[in-house]
């Protein structure tokens, strides 16, 4: 069984990491998997490029230019939407022709066009499409921002100037997506039950089957390290409770850094003796100034570790922390929570997206009410000072082993691939 996994990037972004981990998991469990990308970052032989990167970047630039025009030359939402009007034709490649199943992941920003996706479906090969966000089920957006028009048909897009119109770009792209999926059999997979549920509501996918299979994690790499030793290696304080926050861009409003700042301020106001016992550790591209407000910034130690890609060092960071907090405003199945739990560190996050599926409230962490900084503060205090730390850690590691291990996820996908190959693609591609 040969699986071709398609992703824009090999390692940049959570979706790319998840696709790479699935490639590794499949190869480790007797399934020949190759990852086809635009941006190759390592010498991993299981990862190949779709062509000349410089040439493929032209597709990305052309799509951005077209979107820039439709946004009336505003950069505000330039990277919040994708129209997939340019991309690489991968059906001509040897790895495509040799594959038994084509598995699409996050393929935006010039990797695949809608025309190219249609050619993949028309090839007759079974197609699996894993959703890392809602884009495959909408016209343009990766986050719906509360808009529910995708349940029927996209138009009047809130991302477009003036709120769009009845026949705006979102409406036209919706029609193109609808045409390429008409009569097709594509196995759509949501990385979380929440995202799968949202996708099932889409007017685009009403004739498609959508199921949920989580992303995998290598529990041989992400596993508990000795906390004291990890702190020594990272030069982190041995005598403080460490609150860890991880994001590719620390200042990304959707990751909820403002809510974390408010929660820490509330925590210090309610428990004045706590501030001197805490350290906030930031992992990612951190802003130059402190993210903490007022006098709290002088009372809670803040350390920025920058961007770390080495999985072994990442496991040290998670193991060194006492709690990992992710107050995101929108999430699917965040790799960071999975990584933290695998390392035995309990997590605190908002009740949004797939986070409540990962954090079992009161057992391996705390799920706070959405956008409620006070409840977030309560969750941090409970996790750090009231809960049984050893029990929380054991429950977190156990949850990952049961649900997100390479074996569990590889077995689920293997069953899906075999089902599709047995049934045949059954695609009516038309003329």
JSON list of N, CA and C in Angstrom, two decimals, residues 39 65 88 101 105 113 146 164 167 187 192 302 304 315 319 338 351 359 400 415:
[
{"chain": "A", "resi": 39, "resn": "UNK", "atom": "N", "xyz": [7.67, 23.20, 0.13]},
{"chain": "A", "resi": 39, "resn": "UNK", "atom": "CA", "xyz": [8.80, 23.68, 0.93]},
{"chain": "A", "resi": 39, "resn": "UNK", "atom": "C", "xyz": [9.40, 22.53, 1.72]},
{"chain": "A", "resi": 65, "resn": "UNK", "atom": "N", "xyz": [-1.41, 38.26, -5.12]},
{"chain": "A", "resi": 65, "resn": "UNK", "atom": "CA", "xyz": [-1.68, 39.47, -5.89]},
{"chain": "A", "resi": 65, "resn": "UNK", "atom": "C", "xyz": [-3.16, 39.57, -6.25]},
{"chain": "A", "resi": 88, "resn": "UNK", "atom": "N", "xyz": [0.46, 23.73, -8.44]},
{"chain": "A", "resi": 88, "resn": "UNK", "atom": "CA", "xyz": [1.24, 22.77, -9.21]},
{"chain": "A", "resi": 88, "resn": "UNK", "atom": "C", "xyz": [0.39, 21.57, -9.60]},
{"chain": "A", "resi": 101, "resn": "UNK", "atom": "N", "xyz": [-3.18, 5.63, -2.88]},
{"chain": "A", "resi": 101, "resn": "UNK", "atom": "CA", "xyz": [-4.12, 6.57, -2.26]},
{"chain": "A", "resi": 101, "resn": "UNK", "atom": "C", "xyz": [-3.47, 7.95, -2.20]},
{"chain": "A", "resi": 105, "resn": "UNK", "atom": "N", "xyz": [-3.60, 17.24, 2.71]},
{"chain": "A", "resi": 105, "resn": "UNK", "atom": "CA", "xyz": [-3.62, 17.89, 4.02]},
{"chain": "A", "resi": 105, "resn": "UNK", "atom": "C", "xyz": [-3.81, 19.40, 3.78]},
{"chain": "A", "resi": 113, "resn": "UNK", "atom": "N", "xyz": [-4.04, 24.13, -6.83]},
{"chain": "A", "resi": 113, "resn": "UNK", "atom": "CA", "xyz": [-5.17, 24.97, -7.24]},
{"chain": "A", "resi": 113, "resn": "UNK", "atom": "C", "xyz": [-6.43, 24.12, -7.25]},
{"chain": "A", "resi": 146, "resn": "UNK", "atom": "N", "xyz": [-17.57, 33.23, 13.09]},
{"chain": "A", "resi": 146, "resn": "UNK", "atom": "CA", "xyz": [-18.98, 33.24, 13.43]},
{"chain": "A", "resi": 146, "resn": "UNK", "atom": "C", "xyz": [-19.92, 33.28, 12.25]},
{"chain": "A", "resi": 164, "resn": "UNK", "atom": "N", "xyz": [-18.58, 42.13, 1.34]},
{"chain": "A", "resi": 164, "resn": "UNK", "atom": "CA", "xyz": [-18.86, 41.40, 0.11]},
{"chain": "A", "resi": 164, "resn": "UNK", "atom": "C", "xyz": [-20.21, 41.70, -0.47]},
{"chain": "A", "resi": 167, "resn": "UNK", "atom": "N", "xyz": [-22.73, 38.21, -5.20]},
{"chain": "A", "resi": 167, "resn": "UNK", "atom": "CA", "xyz": [-21.95, 37.51, -6.23]},
{"chain": "A", "resi": 167, "resn": "UNK", "atom": "C", "xyz": [-20.47, 37.87, -6.09]},
{"chain": "A", "resi": 187, "resn": "UNK", "atom": "N", "xyz": [-12.97, 11.05, 0.87]},
{"chain": "A", "resi": 187, "resn": "UNK", "atom": "CA", "xyz": [-13.10, 10.75, 2.29]},
{"chain": "A", "resi": 187, "resn": "UNK", "atom": "C", "xyz": [-12.52, 11.91, 3.08]},
{"chain": "A", "resi": 192, "resn": "UNK", "atom": "N", "xyz": [-10.38, 16.68, 14.61]},
{"chain": "A", "resi": 192, "resn": "UNK", "atom": "CA", "xyz": [-11.10, 16.64, 15.88]},
{"chain": "A", "resi": 192, "resn": "UNK", "atom": "C", "xyz": [-12.57, 16.36, 15.59]},
{"chain": "A", "resi": 302, "resn": "UNK", "atom": "N", "xyz": [9.57, 36.83, 33.42]},
{"chain": "A", "resi": 302, "resn": "UNK", "atom": "CA", "xyz": [9.20, 36.41, 32.07]},
{"chain": "A", "resi": 302, "resn": "UNK", "atom": "C", "xyz": [10.46, 36.06, 31.29]},
{"chain": "A", "resi": 304, "resn": "UNK", "atom": "N", "xyz": [11.85, 34.45, 27.45]},
{"chain": "A", "resi": 304, "resn": "UNK", "atom": "CA", "xyz": [11.54, 34.09, 26.06]},
{"chain": "A", "resi": 304, "resn": "UNK", "atom": "C", "xyz": [12.61, 33.15, 25.55]},
{"chain": "A", "resi": 315, "resn": "UNK", "atom": "N", "xyz": [10.63, 18.68, 24.06]},
{"chain": "A", "resi": 315, "resn": "UNK", "atom": "CA", "xyz": [10.17, 17.79, 25.14]},
{"chain": "A", "resi": 315, "resn": "UNK", "atom": "C", "xyz": [10.75, 18.24, 26.48]},
{"chain": "A", "resi": 319, "resn": "UNK", "atom": "N", "xyz": [8.47, 19.41, 29.64]},
{"chain": "A", "resi": 319, "resn": "UNK", "atom": "CA", "xyz": [8.70, 18.71, 30.91]},
{"chain": "A", "resi": 319, "resn": "UNK", "atom": "C", "xyz": [9.11, 19.66, 32.02]},
{"chain": "A", "resi": 338, "resn": "UNK", "atom": "N", "xyz": [-1.15, 18.48, 22.74]},
{"chain": "A", "resi": 338, "resn": "UNK", "atom": "CA", "xyz": [-0.80, 17.07, 22.64]},
{"chain": "A", "resi": 338, "resn": "UNK", "atom": "C", "xyz": [0.64, 16.83, 23.10]},
{"chain": "A", "resi": 351, "resn": "UNK", "atom": "N", "xyz": [-12.73, 26.60, 26.39]},
{"chain": "A", "resi": 351, "resn": "UNK", "atom": "CA", "xyz": [-13.68, 25.64, 25.84]},
{"chain": "A", "resi": 351, "resn": "UNK", "atom": "C", "xyz": [-14.03, 26.07, 24.41]},
{"chain": "A", "resi": 359, "resn": "UNK", "atom": "N", "xyz": [-8.35, 18.02, 26.62]},
{"chain": "A", "resi": 359, "resn": "UNK", "atom": "CA", "xyz": [-8.24, 18.23, 28.06]},
{"chain": "A", "resi": 359, "resn": "UNK", "atom": "C", "xyz": [-9.51, 17.70, 28.73]},
{"chain": "A", "resi": 400, "resn": "UNK", "atom": "N", "xyz": [-2.85, 10.61, 26.01]},
{"chain": "A", "resi": 400, "resn": "UNK", "atom": "CA", "xyz": [-2.12, 10.63, 24.75]},
{"chain": "A", "resi": 400, "resn": "UNK", "atom": "C", "xyz": [-1.85, 9.21, 24.25]},
{"chain": "A", "resi": 415, "resn": "UNK", "atom": "N", "xyz": [-7.08, 1.43, 8.20]},
{"chain": "A", "resi": 415, "resn": "UNK", "atom": "CA", "xyz": [-8.42, 0.87, 7.96]},
{"chain": "A", "resi": 415, "resn": "UNK", "atom": "C", "xyz": [-9.17, 1.68, 6.92]}
]
